[in-house]
């Protein structure tokens, strides 16, 4: 099969691929893809990746190329681009007959957008040996690449970190919109080039307005070595490309009275702009208005609605301006279903009256739409070029006299310039002087300097490998490396929960429930400031409860807040808006979800339907680990398998055994038989039991709060090895301890733990001197009763040799964060797979 046929089958285009798309399949991967807007960059990258991975129509026919990683990670700056890209990629795979779900051995596509879907099994992370396409915003992807994943369980951070840095081809699309994410992307690539990897990874930066100097950072500085992939001269002169590059777009300036950022000033500006838009709109066509802030876009949307009320709803759910054109608002602060509905209308056939689309930067790039008339506020030059590309995009208006682009100027006030810098706007203003055409062929080149952003250094990056919060309960803030402070968001969702969301316990939010909202003073802080007590809650994994945010709690990017449905703050046609009052209909009823938010004490994979003996589970996980390492040709397979063999030995501890037996009674009304067990059972219609970790001390039972069986497993391993201090011993110990993501680099007691009465050492529910009983493995090996010692909690050399922090830090330094996380992920994935297979064929 030739690539031309492969391309036509996937895209259903009558024409052959462009030469640059064809060359991408036969040449080595470039560093930069610099191609004008509207010429199929996404299709070029995705289909070239599939071709290089050996996929053809119906299946895989060839061996994958060695320098083409298994995972294609598509990183986009705006959420509106993510679902469009996912839809297009899914359509191409379906037409080729090679799409599957994770675990089927085909190509699966996954959205990384937060929500409970990220921790359900099986997920993309369960199958690192398969070819996968991961699509997400820079918030979701870069935060995970920095070991601080937004909107997901903190205990899954290391697995996603490992799989996003090893065997991954990162594609950073529309780089001019990435802000601080761009230097972070280049720094991460620099780190991957100097720190050891488990498998090849690389990066590709894509844009129609690419300036390679934007990529330069302290550790990624030699821009001349970067190889660019561009149109050939022959392609530039072809009729199809010239139709687009020379599309007729008359350019004119428009002054409007935007004098400040107060509500009154923004409302006056929106009213004046609405009048201009109505007069410029051509019946039967699309008019697109791109504004720089969500607040101004919402104000214009309101101003365009009929006097005396909101826009009417058509049968399709679209808003209409009286009997006039359909009105659509597009920005990043909608819940999933509303966002998809609005986006679908961007490319739907227009009515006789036409359509007016009001948008933010969300449609600036990557969105496959066009317009007859475009209004845009002044923006940095690279952004303006992208916005101009949403007008007469394909030259479709050329025969009708062309199209019109109107750019809106305003004052130099820094508050008005946000989210951009005044200097960047002034440079764009200078370029626009004397320019009368917005045709790509007539526009000056992009030569603006990259704005200054914080740059993450190697030491700071390595420090992020430790996922324990600090002593005050806070995590290192990575927000400055992900997105501009003015554009940082939290995630909100709305529920009906009465007075207390812990009775009954509210489940984790689904992806569709989540709505991004700015932490700027006029957004989430304004909403929270007017709410009644008990209308806003956050999940605390340590105490396993929803908690009310305290007055001193800082809003941080990626924080998830649950709001009462009566709190307001959202409207389906408007999105998040702090001043909107009235009920917000929840998207999830209590009956439709049982995903309890993950807690430190929680052990949901031990509370399943079928009870499994401990020795069998250890053998199953060891076998899965060996099979996984074989499929991946992974190094250190014996070390990974040894960690898998020992990972759950701590479940023989009295505290865990007591909890598991009580949970089994709650779930089945039966007793577990004598012996040690890895999993409790429950009836098919019963929820997992919730029991405490109890240890009997004479006549009383003492609760071991925050008990972690993996710590007991690790201590038993080190005891059996006589506390040897070589790399294989320490690596096995680390992999055992880290297999739930809760005991990793550091080891200390947590707030609320029960303290021993005799002042001995304690941590994570384990007390110095606890004894694990004798245990027999399935193959006959017997581990004698083991006394657990915690001297390695102390700094320096002790009776157990070097401290835990010394051992783990040495591993991190010797193996590097990418390889260490990779081994960690393999043990965890083997555990997940074995646990799932043990529950197969259940009702």
Tab-separated table of N, CA, C and O in Angstrom, residues 106 225 236 276 318 430 506 543 611 761:
chain	number	residue	atom	x	y	z
A	106	UNK	N	-4.577	-2.578	19.030
A	106	UNK	CA	-4.704	-1.693	17.886
A	106	UNK	C	-4.296	-0.279	18.316
A	106	UNK	O	-3.530	-0.127	19.270
A	225	UNK	N	20.768	23.962	15.153
A	225	UNK	CA	20.789	22.509	14.952
A	225	UNK	C	19.393	21.925	14.778
A	225	UNK	O	19.246	20.757	14.426
A	236	UNK	N	4.640	25.837	-2.851
A	236	UNK	CA	4.177	27.205	-2.649
A	236	UNK	C	3.553	27.786	-3.916
A	236	UNK	O	2.657	28.625	-3.847
A	276	UNK	N	-21.501	47.601	15.498
A	276	UNK	CA	-20.620	47.453	14.329
A	276	UNK	C	-20.764	46.062	13.706
A	276	UNK	O	-20.780	45.926	12.477
A	318	UNK	N	-29.358	26.170	19.305
A	318	UNK	CA	-28.566	27.353	18.989
A	318	UNK	C	-29.327	28.609	19.372
A	318	UNK	O	-30.538	28.687	19.247
A	430	UNK	N	2.468	48.405	14.928
A	430	UNK	CA	3.404	48.966	13.950
A	430	UNK	C	3.365	48.184	12.637
A	430	UNK	O	3.419	48.767	11.550
A	506	UNK	N	-20.046	12.054	48.248
A	506	UNK	CA	-20.133	12.405	46.836
A	506	UNK	C	-18.966	11.791	46.063
A	506	UNK	O	-17.811	11.853	46.499
A	543	UNK	N	-7.701	12.978	55.022
A	543	UNK	CA	-8.777	12.680	55.976
A	543	UNK	C	-9.949	11.975	55.308
A	543	UNK	O	-10.920	11.620	55.960
A	611	UNK	N	-12.613	-12.648	46.358
A	611	UNK	CA	-11.510	-12.710	47.309
A	611	UNK	C	-10.351	-13.502	46.701
A	611	UNK	O	-10.566	-14.560	46.092
A	761	UNK	N	9.567	4.451	67.163
A	761	UNK	CA	9.355	5.044	65.853
A	761	UNK	C	8.076	4.523	65.216
A	761	UNK	O	7.690	3.356	65.406
